[in-house]
Structure formats: C-alpha cells, structure tokens
Amino acid sequence: YHNPHNKHGRQAIVHLFEWKWSDIAAECERFLAPKGYAGVQISPPQESILLTSPWRPWWERYQPISYNLCSRSGNENELRDMITRCNNVGVNIYVDAIINHMCGAGGGEGTHSTCGTYFSADRKDFPSIPYSSFDFNEGKCRTGSGDIENYNDIYQVRDCNLVSLLDLALEKDYVRGKVADFMNKLIDMGVAGFRVDACKHMWPGDLNAIYGRLHNLNTRWFNEGSRPFMFQEVIDMGGEAIKSSEYFHLGRVTEFKYGAKIGGIFRKWNGEKLSYTKNWGEGWGFMPDGNALVFIDNHDNQRGHGGGGNAIVTFWDARIYKMAVAYMLAHPYGVARVMSSFRWNRTDDWQGPPSHEDGSTKDVLINADSTCGDGWVCEHRWRQITNMATFRNVVNGQPHSNWWDNGNNQVAFGRGNRGFIVFNNDDWQLDVTLNTGMPGGVYCDVISGQKDGGRCTGKTINVEADGGAHFKISNTDEDPMVAIHADSKL
Ligand code: LM2
Ligand code: CA
C-alpha cells in the first residue's frame, strides 16, 4: 500500500484539481508523459450533491450521493477512457475517495445530484447504493449536535458527523462491502491507488478491513500481485488526540507539517531561515520517509480550509512558491505531489472551477506558449516546476549531499553526482564557489531555461573537473535559484 507503482523512473504526482476527464486524458498524452510526471490525483469521481447556494462550490464533490461514476468531471465512459489513455502512456491515476460520509445532514431530498439520482438526507436514504439510516453512525455519536465538537475525543472525531456530513458506519460488514465494491470497480478500470479523504475520521481497524478487500491492480498495466497505493489524508499538526502514526501500517499519510513549515521558512516568518533546513525531513519531526506524502499546498489549505494556516504558500505568491516547490522536488524526502489549481476570487473560498453559465466545467485552455488560460493556473506547466519534476526523476535514489549554507537564507545541496540546486532567499546577492559533486562540464540551469537541442535557453554553469562551480544569484532575479542535473549537461 506504500508503493506508488511509478513507471519509467518517474517520481512526482500532480493533483489536477477539478479537471474534466477528457482534459486529463489529453494532458497525460500531450504533457505529463513526455515531461515525466508519474501520476495524477483526480477529483472525486463519484456522484455528488449539486449545490446552488453558494453556486456550484468545489466542495460539493466532497458530499457523495451515490457511487455512480458520474461527476462534474465527466461520466463513466469518459473516466474509463481517461484511465486507459493515461495508463497507456505510463501515467498512473489516483482517485480521491470519499468513504467517511455522504452528503451534509441539511442536504435535503430530491434529485439535485450530479446525475439526477434521488436521495434523502433527512431520512439518510441513498437508494442507489443502497444505504439507509441503519448504515450511519448516528446512534454511536454522543455529542448534542451530532457533529464533532471536540478533537481531543477520538470517539467523537470518528463516530460523529464532520461539519454535519452524514457519517458512515464503517464497522458494518455491509457498508465495508459497498465501499470496497466502489473502490474495486475503479481498480479494475485501471487506477493505481487512492487518496483517502478524511482518514482521521475513520478507525484504522475499519480501514484495514476495507483495504483488505481491495483487488490487486489490473495486470493489463501493473505487475501481478500489486496492491493499490493508498495515501491517507490525516491532518496532524501535533497537539491532537489522533496521530498520523496510527495509519502508517495502512499506507502513506499526508505530511501537513511539511507545507506549513516550508511556507514559514520561505516567508521568513518568526525568524525562520532556509539554513535551518539542513536536516529537513525526519530531522524536523516529520513522519518516517517511507510513510510521507508531501506537498507545498493542497486544494483545501490553498484557500484556508483544512490544515496549515496562513503560512501556506500558493501560486498567488508565485516567486516563493516556485522556490518552495523546487525545494520539495529537489529533496529526497517523501513521495511528492504538485498542486495544479484554478483561480478564484480570494474572498470566496467556495468558488468552483472555471465554468459555463449552466455550471458545467470549462475545458482547460492551452495557450501557444504552453501555459494555461480560462482561469486554469497549471502550476505543473510552469517551466521551473516542470523542469524540477524532471530533476527529481534524474536524481532519484541519490543521497542528499554537499550541503552549503551562509547561516541565513542562502543554501545549496546536491543529490549525489546527479544534480545540484542553489537558493538565494536573502535580500542580497549570492556569490560563491561550491562543491557540486558533479562531473566537470558545462550545464544548463533548468530554472532560467533548459537544454533545447544541445543549446541552453537559460544561464550556463561551468563545473570544474574537481566538482567546483561558481554561482552568482541576484536577490532581484525573477527566480533566485539555479538547478543543474546530469541530463542538463551540454
Ligand atoms: C476533507 N478532508 O478530510 C477534504 O479535504 C475537504 O475538502 C472536505 O471538506 C472534508 N474532508 C469533507 O470531505 C470540504 C470543505 C467543507 C465542506 C465539505 C463538504 O472544506 O467546507 O463543507 O467539503 O462539502 C460544506 C460547508 C459546511 C457544511 C457542509 C455540509 O462548508 O459549512 O456544514 O458543507 O453541508 C454545515
Ligand atoms: Ca467517521
């Protein structure tokens, strides 16, 4: 459950938040495979409630109505086509699975769902699965409101409603069976694993029972006996009764401390300095490397939901964001996930994806310069980020090496003899000769440009025969960092 089953030595996962299946299929073929992204986290594919006040929020997809594969991103045929096409070019698909709950208690009744399936939140009746009131935790929850009121009480957190979302009784064999059927259908279609939503709110024992019922991955694309990759969303910033370590044996776990800490460091808040990251990773009290799924921001905390607070950096802070993502992709700790967002009006944290008048999601527009338009940000296509995803592939398996810092916010480190990166987040120039550990030669900096048919479109770096190289990075550069790797050698 801990292995992402990456193909062709590819390493980074990208979350194509709210993208339609047809756009993801095209992106796998035209961009992700050629650029070397390993996989895609997709938005929840099951049918969800359809909300109109506020208008079609992104979070309606976190309120399931049925397990029909019919969502705002497309129908079952489109989903199947996308999974097939992505797998055919070696890009894995990971499904965001909402199995803790159904829609909110106040969701009403009727056919206001993404494919028109009838449900009644009032009677806890979801006939297309079917779930009835017996399949929910109401009887078990001991709070007055029926909602989670105290995060220090593990029984409330797991048996009461999270923000009123109807909480499933996952200890019931029947419910486990329905959840496993839903996930197995996706596995049989060819997905490589799941981002499991809201794991803090589910008992590890229940998850263990459900995972145990899952099929092996489809042998059309994966080795015989491959178990699905599970990465479990547990927001553990420390200080709560439930710890991410309770989920380690079940799969990987989202390391929320990573983005919160790195945001504070690049913002230079509270005296934080980049030089303090010499022992980044477990040395910072993060979970064991083999358990961690890391990211700079996610779809929740980029807009103030979930964990992390306002230290989190996002595409809105583009300059330090690119540095933070580059740091993550250069560093060996964890399985890394890159965020790919849509723009929203920042006072409206609920706003859904770019859409037409009728609420249908817009296609992702690709501009001539390969950036995106129509409200799609496509951070994963930003040159600096794409090229660092390649860097991660090139240095895979190499140790963190040749660390240097100036005691402040200028640092550098390498990955064995395969890559080297230098950051200047101080308010003055960086001008220093460093041991890169790389073979001598002329390298192309993959931040300011890249190798393009034997030529370099950005800065070039001369590495001497002894591995030494001189770096000069102005604090006013568009991107105050330089990165070179074995495949950027001219
Ligand atoms: C998650 N992880 O544990 C997701 O990453 C997160 O995006 C989900 O919350 C949450 N769990 C439940 O799956 C989002 C969003 C909430 C939203 C819920 C349900 O962050 O704001 O709650 O989805 O759509 C909304 C309203 C809330 C209301 C609830 C039910 O914001 O006020 O509660 O719907 O109607 C009365
Ligand atoms: Ca629960």
Short mmCIF file of C-alpha atoms and ligand atoms in Angstrom, two decimals:
data_model
loop_
_atom_site.label_atom_id
_atom_site.label_comp_id
_atom_site.label_asym_id
_atom_site.label_seq_id
_atom_site.Cartn_x
_atom_site.Cartn_y
_atom_site.Cartn_z
CA TYR A 1 0.00 0.00 0.00
CA HIS A 2 3.03 2.31 0.29
CA ASN A 3 4.33 1.94 -3.25
CA PRO A 4 3.01 4.35 -5.91
CA HIS A 5 3.91 1.90 -8.73
CA ASN A 6 5.66 4.59 -10.73
CA LYS A 7 6.56 3.83 -14.34
CA HIS A 8 9.78 4.67 -16.22
CA GLY A 9 11.51 6.12 -13.14
CA ARG A 10 9.01 8.97 -12.95
CA GLN A 11 8.51 10.43 -9.49
CA ALA A 12 6.07 13.30 -8.99
CA ILE A 13 2.29 13.16 -8.70
CA VAL A 14 0.20 16.14 -9.86
CA HIS A 15 -3.25 16.96 -8.48
CA LEU A 16 -5.31 18.16 -11.45
CA PHE A 17 -7.94 19.71 -9.20
CA GLU A 18 -11.42 19.78 -10.80
CA TRP A 19 -10.16 18.94 -14.28
CA LYS A 20 -12.54 17.09 -16.58
CA TRP A 21 -11.63 13.51 -17.50
CA SER A 22 -11.32 14.43 -21.17
CA ASP A 23 -8.77 17.13 -20.34
CA ILE A 24 -6.78 14.81 -18.06
CA ALA A 25 -6.61 12.16 -20.81
CA ALA A 26 -5.25 14.75 -23.24
CA GLU A 27 -2.83 16.11 -20.63
CA CYS A 28 -1.39 12.65 -19.95
CA GLU A 29 -0.63 12.21 -23.64
CA ARG A 30 0.49 15.70 -24.62
CA PHE A 31 2.32 16.82 -21.47
CA LEU A 32 2.56 14.58 -18.40
CA ALA A 33 4.11 11.53 -20.05
CA PRO A 34 6.59 13.46 -22.23
CA LYS A 35 7.64 15.65 -19.30
CA GLY A 36 7.92 12.72 -16.91
CA TYR A 37 5.15 13.17 -14.34
CA ALA A 38 4.44 9.84 -12.66
CA GLY A 39 0.76 10.16 -11.85
CA VAL A 40 -2.35 12.25 -11.39
CA GLN A 41 -4.59 12.67 -8.36
CA ILE A 42 -8.07 13.22 -9.78
CA SER A 43 -11.05 14.92 -8.12
CA PRO A 44 -13.73 12.65 -6.59
CA PRO A 45 -15.34 10.64 -9.43
CA GLN A 46 -18.50 9.51 -7.63
CA GLU A 47 -21.86 11.24 -7.97
CA SER A 48 -22.21 14.11 -5.53
CA ILE A 49 -24.78 16.60 -4.37
CA LEU A 50 -25.39 19.57 -6.65
CA LEU A 51 -25.47 22.81 -4.69
CA THR A 52 -26.71 26.16 -5.88
CA SER A 53 -26.22 28.32 -2.79
CA PRO A 54 -23.39 29.15 -2.97
CA TRP A 55 -23.28 28.37 -6.68
CA ARG A 56 -21.63 25.05 -7.50
CA PRO A 57 -18.86 25.20 -4.85
CA TRP A 58 -15.79 22.99 -5.35
CA TRP A 59 -16.70 21.25 -2.09
CA GLU A 60 -19.93 19.76 -3.39
CA ARG A 61 -17.77 16.92 -4.66
CA TYR A 62 -16.93 16.01 -1.04
CA GLN A 63 -20.61 15.15 -0.46
CA PRO A 64 -21.36 11.81 -2.15
CA ILE A 65 -24.91 10.85 -3.17
CA SER A 66 -24.13 7.54 -4.84
CA TYR A 67 -21.16 5.53 -6.09
CA ASN A 68 -22.19 6.01 -9.71
CA LEU A 69 -19.12 7.23 -11.58
CA CYS A 70 -20.84 10.31 -12.81
CA SER A 71 -19.46 13.64 -11.64
CA ARG A 72 -18.75 17.18 -12.62
CA SER A 73 -15.61 15.91 -14.38
CA GLY A 74 -17.50 13.54 -16.63
CA ASN A 75 -19.30 10.22 -16.89
CA GLU A 76 -18.13 6.64 -16.52
CA ASN A 77 -17.16 6.21 -20.16
CA GLU A 78 -15.08 9.36 -20.09
CA LEU A 79 -13.46 8.22 -16.85
CA ARG A 80 -12.64 4.81 -18.29
CA ASP A 81 -11.23 6.35 -21.46
CA MET A 82 -9.06 8.69 -19.40
CA ILE A 83 -7.71 5.92 -17.14
CA THR A 84 -6.92 3.78 -20.19
CA ARG A 85 -5.19 6.55 -22.11
CA CYS A 86 -3.14 7.70 -19.12
CA ASN A 87 -2.09 4.14 -18.29
CA ASN A 88 -1.15 3.56 -21.92
CA VAL A 89 1.44 6.35 -21.65
CA GLY A 90 2.61 5.23 -18.20
CA VAL A 91 0.88 7.89 -16.11
CA ASN A 92 -0.86 6.49 -13.03
CA ILE A 93 -4.27 7.63 -11.82
CA TYR A 94 -5.05 8.01 -8.11
CA VAL A 95 -8.66 8.54 -7.07
CA ASP A 96 -9.75 10.91 -4.31
CA ALA A 97 -12.07 8.53 -2.41
CA ILE A 98 -14.76 9.94 -0.07
CA ILE A 99 -15.72 6.99 2.10
CA ASN A 100 -16.18 8.51 5.56
CA HIS A 101 -19.51 10.10 4.84
CA MET A 102 -22.27 11.00 2.40
CA CYS A 103 -23.75 14.49 1.96
CA GLY A 104 -24.48 17.02 4.71
CA ALA A 105 -27.42 16.44 7.05
CA GLY A 106 -29.02 19.56 5.62
CA GLY A 107 -28.70 18.35 2.04
CA GLY A 108 -32.46 17.97 1.63
CA GLU A 109 -34.12 15.43 -0.61
CA GLY A 110 -34.71 15.13 -4.30
CA THR A 111 -32.64 14.69 -7.41
CA HIS A 112 -30.26 17.64 -7.00
CA SER A 113 -27.24 15.44 -7.63
CA THR A 114 -24.70 15.46 -10.43
CA CYS A 115 -26.51 12.74 -12.39
CA GLY A 116 -30.00 13.20 -11.06
CA THR A 117 -30.04 10.26 -8.66
CA TYR A 118 -32.68 10.56 -5.93
CA PHE A 119 -31.63 10.75 -2.26
CA SER A 120 -32.95 11.96 1.06
CA ALA A 121 -30.51 13.41 3.57
CA ASP A 122 -33.41 13.87 6.01
CA ARG A 123 -34.14 10.12 6.13
CA LYS A 124 -30.50 9.11 5.44
CA ASP A 125 -31.70 7.28 2.39
CA PHE A 126 -29.37 6.77 -0.57
CA PRO A 127 -31.30 4.17 -2.58
CA SER A 128 -28.94 3.78 -5.49
CA ILE A 129 -26.22 2.21 -3.29
CA PRO A 130 -28.39 1.48 -1.21
CA TYR A 131 -27.63 2.96 2.22
CA SER A 132 -30.40 3.54 4.74
CA SER A 133 -30.38 5.09 8.21
CA PHE A 134 -29.01 1.82 9.68
CA ASP A 135 -25.77 2.40 7.81
CA PHE A 136 -24.89 5.61 9.61
CA ASN A 137 -23.28 6.36 12.95
CA GLU A 138 -25.98 8.48 14.49
CA GLY A 139 -26.61 6.04 17.33
CA LYS A 140 -22.95 5.93 18.24
CA CYS A 141 -22.22 9.64 18.34
CA ARG A 142 -22.54 11.13 21.81
CA THR A 143 -22.49 14.86 21.12
CA GLY A 144 -25.58 17.03 21.45
CA SER A 145 -25.34 18.37 17.92
CA GLY A 146 -24.40 15.05 16.32
CA ASP A 147 -21.34 16.83 14.96
CA ILE A 148 -17.71 16.59 16.05
CA GLU A 149 -17.29 19.15 18.81
CA ASN A 150 -14.03 18.18 20.50
CA TYR A 151 -10.98 16.98 18.59
CA ASN A 152 -9.45 15.57 21.76
CA ASP A 153 -12.16 12.93 21.96
CA ILE A 154 -11.26 10.21 19.47
CA TYR A 155 -14.77 8.71 19.64
CA GLN A 156 -16.37 11.95 18.53
CA VAL A 157 -13.84 12.51 15.79
CA ARG A 158 -14.55 9.08 14.31
CA ASP A 159 -18.20 8.46 15.09
CA CYS A 160 -19.81 11.90 14.79
CA ASN A 161 -20.56 14.00 11.74
CA LEU A 162 -17.71 16.09 10.35
CA VAL A 163 -19.28 19.51 9.62
CA SER A 164 -22.69 17.75 9.51
CA LEU A 165 -21.64 15.24 6.82
CA LEU A 166 -23.62 12.02 7.40
CA ASP A 167 -21.11 9.64 8.94
CA LEU A 168 -20.99 6.08 7.64
CA ALA A 169 -20.91 3.07 10.00
CA LEU A 170 -17.75 1.55 8.59
CA GLU A 171 -17.68 -1.23 11.17
CA LYS A 172 -20.67 -2.79 9.38
CA ASP A 173 -19.79 -5.56 7.01
CA TYR A 174 -22.47 -4.32 4.63
CA VAL A 175 -21.04 -0.79 4.46
CA ARG A 176 -17.49 -2.07 4.09
CA GLY A 177 -18.69 -4.22 1.22
CA LYS A 178 -20.29 -1.29 -0.60
CA VAL A 179 -17.22 0.88 -0.13
CA ALA A 180 -14.91 -1.90 -1.31
CA ASP A 181 -17.14 -2.57 -4.36
CA PHE A 182 -16.87 1.09 -5.31
CA MET A 183 -13.10 1.10 -4.97
CA ASN A 184 -12.71 -2.27 -6.69
CA LYS A 185 -14.64 -1.06 -9.70
CA LEU A 186 -12.07 1.72 -10.04
CA ILE A 187 -9.15 -0.66 -9.50
CA ASP A 188 -10.49 -2.96 -12.20
CA MET A 189 -10.77 0.05 -14.52
CA GLY A 190 -7.04 0.55 -14.01
CA VAL A 191 -6.43 3.10 -11.27
CA ALA A 192 -3.18 2.69 -9.31
CA GLY A 193 -4.45 3.79 -5.92
CA PHE A 194 -6.35 6.26 -3.80
CA ARG A 195 -6.08 9.48 -1.84
CA VAL A 196 -8.37 8.54 1.03
CA ASP A 197 -10.28 11.55 2.29
CA ALA A 198 -10.83 12.34 5.96
CA CYS A 199 -8.92 9.36 7.43
CA LYS A 200 -8.66 10.99 10.85
CA HIS A 201 -12.41 10.48 10.98
CA MET A 202 -12.24 6.74 10.34
CA TRP A 203 -10.99 3.96 12.65
CA PRO A 204 -7.72 2.42 11.44
CA GLY A 205 -9.27 -1.02 12.03
CA ASP A 206 -12.16 -0.22 9.69
CA LEU A 207 -9.78 1.00 7.02
CA ASN A 208 -7.68 -2.12 7.45
CA ALA A 209 -10.75 -4.28 6.83
CA ILE A 210 -11.73 -2.28 3.74
CA TYR A 211 -8.22 -2.23 2.23
CA GLY A 212 -8.03 -5.97 2.81
CA ARG A 213 -10.99 -6.44 0.48
CA LEU A 214 -9.43 -4.50 -2.37
CA HIS A 215 -8.36 -6.23 -5.56
CA ASN A 216 -4.83 -6.25 -6.85
CA LEU A 217 -4.15 -3.73 -9.59
CA ASN A 218 -5.18 -4.50 -13.15
CA THR A 219 -2.50 -6.69 -14.74
CA ARG A 220 -3.03 -5.04 -18.11
CA TRP A 221 -0.79 -2.27 -16.75
CA PHE A 222 0.62 -3.42 -13.40
CA ASN A 223 2.65 -6.36 -12.14
CA GLU A 224 0.87 -9.40 -10.84
CA GLY A 225 0.09 -9.02 -7.13
CA SER A 226 0.41 -5.20 -6.96
CA ARG A 227 -1.55 -3.66 -4.11
CA PRO A 228 -3.17 -0.25 -4.62
CA PHE A 229 -1.14 2.76 -3.45
CA MET A 230 -3.01 4.32 -0.52
CA PHE A 231 -2.28 7.83 0.68
CA GLN A 232 -4.38 8.79 3.58
CA GLU A 233 -5.41 12.30 4.43
CA VAL A 234 -4.75 12.86 8.12
CA ILE A 235 -4.21 16.43 9.24
CA ASP A 236 -1.82 16.04 12.18
CA MET A 237 -0.04 19.25 13.07
CA GLY A 238 0.69 17.85 16.53
CA GLY A 239 -1.36 18.52 19.64
CA GLU A 240 -4.45 16.42 18.90
CA ALA A 241 -5.56 13.06 20.25
CA ILE A 242 -5.30 11.34 16.86
CA LYS A 243 -1.83 10.87 15.39
CA SER A 244 -0.85 10.19 11.81
CA SER A 245 1.27 7.29 13.10
CA GLU A 246 -1.92 5.29 13.72
CA TYR A 247 -2.22 4.98 9.94
CA PHE A 248 1.38 4.18 8.94
CA HIS A 249 0.85 0.43 8.62
CA LEU A 250 -2.09 1.05 6.26
CA GLY A 251 -0.31 3.15 3.66
CA ARG A 252 1.26 6.56 3.24
CA VAL A 253 -0.06 9.58 5.08
CA THR A 254 -0.20 13.25 4.09
CA GLU A 255 2.51 15.18 5.99
CA PHE A 256 0.80 18.51 6.64
CA LYS A 257 3.69 19.85 8.71
CA TYR A 258 5.82 19.94 5.56
CA GLY A 259 3.96 22.71 3.74
CA ALA A 260 3.21 24.69 6.88
CA LYS A 261 6.90 24.73 7.86
CA ILE A 262 8.27 25.41 4.40
CA GLY A 263 5.81 28.27 3.93
CA GLY A 264 7.03 29.93 7.10
CA ILE A 265 10.64 29.43 6.03
CA PHE A 266 10.29 30.98 2.58
CA ARG A 267 8.20 33.81 4.05
CA LYS A 268 10.92 34.26 6.71
CA TRP A 269 8.31 34.41 9.46
CA ASN A 270 9.18 34.08 13.15
CA GLY A 271 12.90 34.14 12.49
CA GLU A 272 12.74 31.03 10.30
CA LYS A 273 15.73 30.62 7.96
CA LEU A 274 16.39 28.41 4.98
CA SER A 275 19.72 27.44 6.56
CA TYR A 276 17.80 25.64 9.31
CA THR A 277 16.62 23.09 6.72
CA LYS A 278 19.98 21.28 6.66
CA ASN A 279 18.25 18.36 8.39
CA TRP A 280 14.91 18.78 6.54
CA GLY A 281 12.66 15.73 6.73
CA GLU A 282 12.64 13.39 9.70
CA GLY A 283 15.11 15.74 11.40
CA TRP A 284 12.28 18.26 11.61
CA GLY A 285 9.99 15.84 13.41
CA PHE A 286 8.17 14.80 10.26
CA MET A 287 6.96 11.22 9.87
CA PRO A 288 9.29 8.48 8.57
CA ASP A 289 10.32 8.98 4.95
CA GLY A 290 8.67 5.74 3.83
CA ASN A 291 5.29 6.94 5.08
CA ALA A 292 5.22 10.51 3.85
CA LEU A 293 3.23 12.08 1.03
CA VAL A 294 4.47 15.68 0.79
CA PHE A 295 3.14 18.84 -0.85
CA ILE A 296 3.52 22.59 -0.56
CA ASP A 297 -0.23 23.31 -0.67
CA ASN A 298 -3.37 21.31 -1.36
CA HIS A 299 -6.88 22.11 -2.57
CA ASP A 300 -8.01 22.82 1.00
CA ASN A 301 -5.21 24.81 2.57
CA GLN A 302 -4.53 26.92 -0.52
CA ARG A 303 -7.88 28.57 0.25
CA GLY A 304 -7.86 28.47 4.06
CA HIS A 305 -9.69 25.13 4.54
CA GLY A 306 -8.07 22.17 6.31
CA GLY A 307 -4.66 22.42 7.94
CA GLY A 308 -1.70 24.72 7.67
CA GLY A 309 -2.98 28.20 8.36
CA ASN A 310 -1.78 31.31 6.57
CA ALA A 311 1.88 30.26 6.32
CA ILE A 312 0.93 28.06 3.34
CA VAL A 313 2.34 29.39 0.06
CA THR A 314 0.43 29.02 -3.18
CA PHE A 315 0.58 30.18 -6.80
CA TRP A 316 -0.72 33.54 -5.55
CA ASP A 317 2.78 34.06 -4.07
CA ALA A 318 4.40 32.85 -7.27
CA ARG A 319 8.04 33.76 -6.62
CA ILE A 320 8.47 32.00 -3.29
CA TYR A 321 6.03 29.30 -4.37
CA LYS A 322 8.32 28.25 -7.22
CA MET A 323 11.23 28.13 -4.76
CA ALA A 324 9.29 26.05 -2.26
CA VAL A 325 8.13 23.57 -4.91
CA ALA A 326 11.67 23.37 -6.31
CA TYR A 327 12.98 22.66 -2.81
CA MET A 328 10.46 19.86 -2.35
CA LEU A 329 11.20 18.30 -5.74
CA ALA A 330 14.96 18.51 -5.22
CA HIS A 331 14.82 16.99 -1.74
CA PRO A 332 14.70 13.19 -1.31
CA TYR A 333 12.10 13.09 1.50
CA GLY A 334 8.68 11.59 0.77
CA VAL A 335 6.51 10.97 -2.27
CA ALA A 336 5.93 14.45 -3.72
CA ARG A 337 2.68 15.88 -5.03
CA VAL A 338 2.46 19.05 -7.13
CA MET A 339 -0.73 21.14 -6.99
CA SER A 340 -2.45 22.35 -10.17
CA SER A 341 -5.14 24.91 -9.40
CA PHE A 342 -7.80 27.17 -10.83
CA ARG A 343 -8.05 30.85 -10.00
CA TRP A 344 -10.81 32.00 -7.69
CA ASN A 345 -11.95 35.24 -6.17
CA ARG A 346 -9.98 35.11 -2.95
CA THR A 347 -12.79 36.40 -0.76
CA ASP A 348 -14.96 33.47 -1.96
CA ASP A 349 -13.20 30.35 -0.71
CA TRP A 350 -16.07 28.20 -2.00
CA GLN A 351 -15.78 29.11 -5.69
CA GLY A 352 -15.80 26.15 -8.02
CA PRO A 353 -13.78 25.59 -11.18
CA PRO A 354 -13.99 27.82 -14.25
CA SER A 355 -17.44 27.04 -15.59
CA HIS A 356 -20.10 27.99 -18.10
CA GLU A 357 -23.44 29.61 -17.21
CA ASP A 358 -25.06 26.17 -16.83
CA GLY A 359 -22.45 25.15 -14.24
CA SER A 360 -20.54 22.75 -16.50
CA THR A 361 -16.78 22.91 -16.09
CA LYS A 362 -14.80 24.65 -18.81
CA ASP A 363 -12.18 22.90 -20.88
CA VAL A 364 -8.60 23.62 -19.89
CA LEU A 365 -7.37 26.13 -22.45
CA ILE A 366 -3.75 25.62 -23.55
CA ASN A 367 -2.06 28.77 -24.86
CA ALA A 368 0.51 28.82 -27.66
CA ASP A 369 3.31 29.26 -25.12
CA SER A 370 2.09 26.08 -23.37
CA THR A 371 0.71 27.91 -20.30
CA CYS A 372 -2.98 27.57 -19.46
CA GLY A 373 -5.83 30.06 -19.72
CA ASP A 374 -9.53 30.48 -18.94
CA GLY A 375 -8.88 30.51 -15.20
CA TRP A 376 -6.72 27.37 -15.08
CA VAL A 377 -3.35 28.01 -13.42
CA CYS A 378 -1.48 24.82 -14.36
CA GLU A 379 1.41 25.28 -11.93
CA HIS A 380 2.65 21.89 -13.13
CA ARG A 381 3.31 23.51 -16.54
CA TRP A 382 5.35 26.39 -15.17
CA ARG A 383 8.82 25.90 -16.63
CA GLN A 384 10.56 25.99 -13.24
CA ILE A 385 8.19 23.38 -11.77
CA THR A 386 8.10 21.06 -14.81
CA ASN A 387 11.88 21.11 -15.01
CA MET A 388 12.20 20.33 -11.31
CA ALA A 389 9.88 17.35 -11.75
CA THR A 390 12.44 16.16 -14.32
CA PHE A 391 15.26 16.94 -11.86
CA ARG A 392 13.56 14.65 -9.31
CA ASN A 393 13.48 11.82 -11.85
CA VAL A 394 17.13 12.31 -12.81
CA VAL A 395 18.43 12.30 -9.20
CA ASN A 396 16.15 9.55 -7.93
CA GLY A 397 17.89 7.22 -5.49
CA GLN A 398 20.83 9.59 -4.92
CA PRO A 399 21.60 10.82 -1.40
CA HIS A 400 21.24 14.37 -0.12
CA SER A 401 24.82 15.66 -0.35
CA ASN A 402 27.24 18.61 -0.46
CA TRP A 403 25.09 20.87 1.73
CA TRP A 404 26.15 24.51 1.98
CA ASP A 405 24.54 27.49 3.70
CA ASN A 406 25.50 31.04 4.60
CA GLY A 407 23.88 30.82 8.04
CA ASN A 408 20.90 32.70 6.67
CA ASN A 409 18.69 32.18 3.62
CA GLN A 410 21.22 31.07 1.03
CA VAL A 411 21.56 27.31 0.78
CA ALA A 412 22.63 24.67 -1.70
CA PHE A 413 22.56 20.92 -1.82
CA GLY A 414 23.18 18.12 -4.26
CA ARG A 415 21.89 14.66 -4.97
CA GLY A 416 24.99 12.52 -5.24
CA ASN A 417 26.70 13.23 -8.57
CA ARG A 418 23.40 13.65 -10.46
CA GLY A 419 22.10 17.09 -9.53
CA PHE A 420 22.71 20.31 -7.58
CA ILE A 421 20.49 23.24 -6.59
CA VAL A 422 21.24 26.68 -5.09
CA PHE A 423 18.71 29.04 -3.45
CA ASN A 424 19.07 32.72 -2.58
CA ASN A 425 16.19 33.89 -0.40
CA ASP A 426 18.24 36.66 1.23
CA ASP A 427 17.96 40.34 0.37
CA TRP A 428 21.45 40.46 -1.09
CA GLN A 429 23.42 38.77 -3.83
CA LEU A 430 24.73 35.22 -3.58
CA ASP A 431 28.28 34.96 -4.96
CA VAL A 432 30.12 31.81 -4.01
CA THR A 433 32.10 28.83 -5.26
CA LEU A 434 30.65 25.49 -4.15
CA ASN A 435 31.44 21.83 -4.44
CA THR A 436 28.63 20.38 -6.52
CA GLY A 437 29.77 16.76 -6.51
CA MET A 438 29.00 16.68 -10.26
CA PRO A 439 31.34 15.62 -13.08
CA GLY A 440 33.10 18.54 -14.80
CA GLY A 441 31.43 20.22 -17.76
CA VAL A 442 29.03 22.93 -18.84
CA TYR A 443 25.49 22.56 -17.53
CA CYS A 444 22.26 24.34 -18.36
CA ASP A 445 20.32 25.86 -15.46
CA VAL A 446 16.83 24.36 -15.64
CA ILE A 447 15.23 27.23 -13.69
CA SER A 448 16.05 30.14 -16.03
CA GLY A 449 15.73 27.94 -19.10
CA GLN A 450 16.55 24.45 -20.26
CA LYS A 451 18.55 22.43 -22.72
CA ASP A 452 16.95 22.75 -26.09
CA GLY A 453 18.58 20.73 -28.86
CA GLY A 454 22.13 20.98 -27.49
CA ARG A 455 21.70 24.70 -26.67
CA CYS A 456 20.82 26.27 -23.33
CA THR A 457 17.98 28.80 -23.24
CA GLY A 458 18.94 29.98 -19.74
CA LYS A 459 22.08 30.53 -17.67
CA THR A 460 25.00 28.15 -18.05
CA ILE A 461 27.07 26.83 -15.14
CA ASN A 462 30.69 25.68 -15.50
CA VAL A 463 31.58 22.78 -13.26
CA GLU A 464 35.36 22.27 -12.90
CA ALA A 465 36.97 18.84 -13.02
CA ASP A 466 37.03 18.80 -9.20
CA GLY A 467 33.27 19.46 -9.00
CA GLY A 468 33.62 23.11 -8.00
CA ALA A 469 31.39 25.72 -9.64
CA HIS A 470 30.85 29.43 -9.20
CA PHE A 471 27.31 30.65 -8.60
CA LYS A 472 26.09 34.23 -8.72
CA ILE A 473 22.39 34.74 -7.97
CA SER A 474 20.97 38.23 -7.55
CA ASN A 475 18.23 38.63 -4.97
CA THR A 476 16.28 40.51 -7.65
CA ASP A 477 16.38 37.72 -10.23
CA GLU A 478 12.99 36.60 -11.46
CA ASP A 479 13.70 33.25 -9.78
CA PRO A 480 16.59 33.49 -7.31
CA MET A 481 17.71 29.88 -7.65
CA VAL A 482 19.78 27.72 -10.01
CA ALA A 483 19.46 23.97 -10.65
CA ILE A 484 21.56 21.63 -12.78
CA HIS A 485 21.38 17.89 -13.32
CA ALA A 486 23.02 15.10 -15.28
CA ASP A 487 20.63 15.46 -18.21
CA SER A 488 21.08 19.24 -18.42
CA LYS A 489 24.77 18.84 -19.29
CA LEU A 490 25.55 20.47 -22.62
C1 LM2 B 1 -11.56 16.60 3.64
N1 LM2 B 1 -10.61 16.04 4.22
O1 LM2 B 1 -10.71 15.40 5.38
C2 LM2 B 1 -11.43 17.34 2.37
O2 LM2 B 1 -10.09 17.50 2.01
C3 LM2 B 1 -12.18 18.61 2.50
O3 LM2 B 1 -12.06 19.37 1.33
C4 LM2 B 1 -13.63 18.29 2.82
O4 LM2 B 1 -14.34 19.44 3.22
C5 LM2 B 1 -13.77 17.37 4.03
N2 LM2 B 1 -12.71 16.48 4.24
C6 LM2 B 1 -15.01 16.53 3.86
O5 LM2 B 1 -14.85 15.62 2.80
C7 LM2 B 1 -14.91 20.18 2.17
C8 LM2 B 1 -14.94 21.65 2.58
C9 LM2 B 1 -16.04 21.92 3.60
C10 LM2 B 1 -17.36 21.40 3.06
C11 LM2 B 1 -17.20 19.90 2.85
C12 LM2 B 1 -18.45 19.25 2.32
O6 LM2 B 1 -13.68 22.01 3.14
O7 LM2 B 1 -16.15 23.34 3.77
O8 LM2 B 1 -18.39 21.66 3.99
O9 LM2 B 1 -16.17 19.67 1.85
O10 LM2 B 1 -18.83 19.82 1.10
C13 LM2 B 1 -19.50 22.37 3.48
C14 LM2 B 1 -19.72 23.68 4.26
C15 LM2 B 1 -20.07 23.35 5.71
C16 LM2 B 1 -21.32 22.47 5.75
C17 LM2 B 1 -21.05 21.21 4.93
C18 LM2 B 1 -22.27 20.32 4.85
O11 LM2 B 1 -18.53 24.46 4.20
O12 LM2 B 1 -20.33 24.58 6.41
O13 LM2 B 1 -21.59 22.11 7.12
O14 LM2 B 1 -20.67 21.59 3.59
O15 LM2 B 1 -23.34 20.98 4.27
C19 LM2 B 1 -22.88 22.52 7.61
CA CA B 2 -16.43 8.78 10.68
#
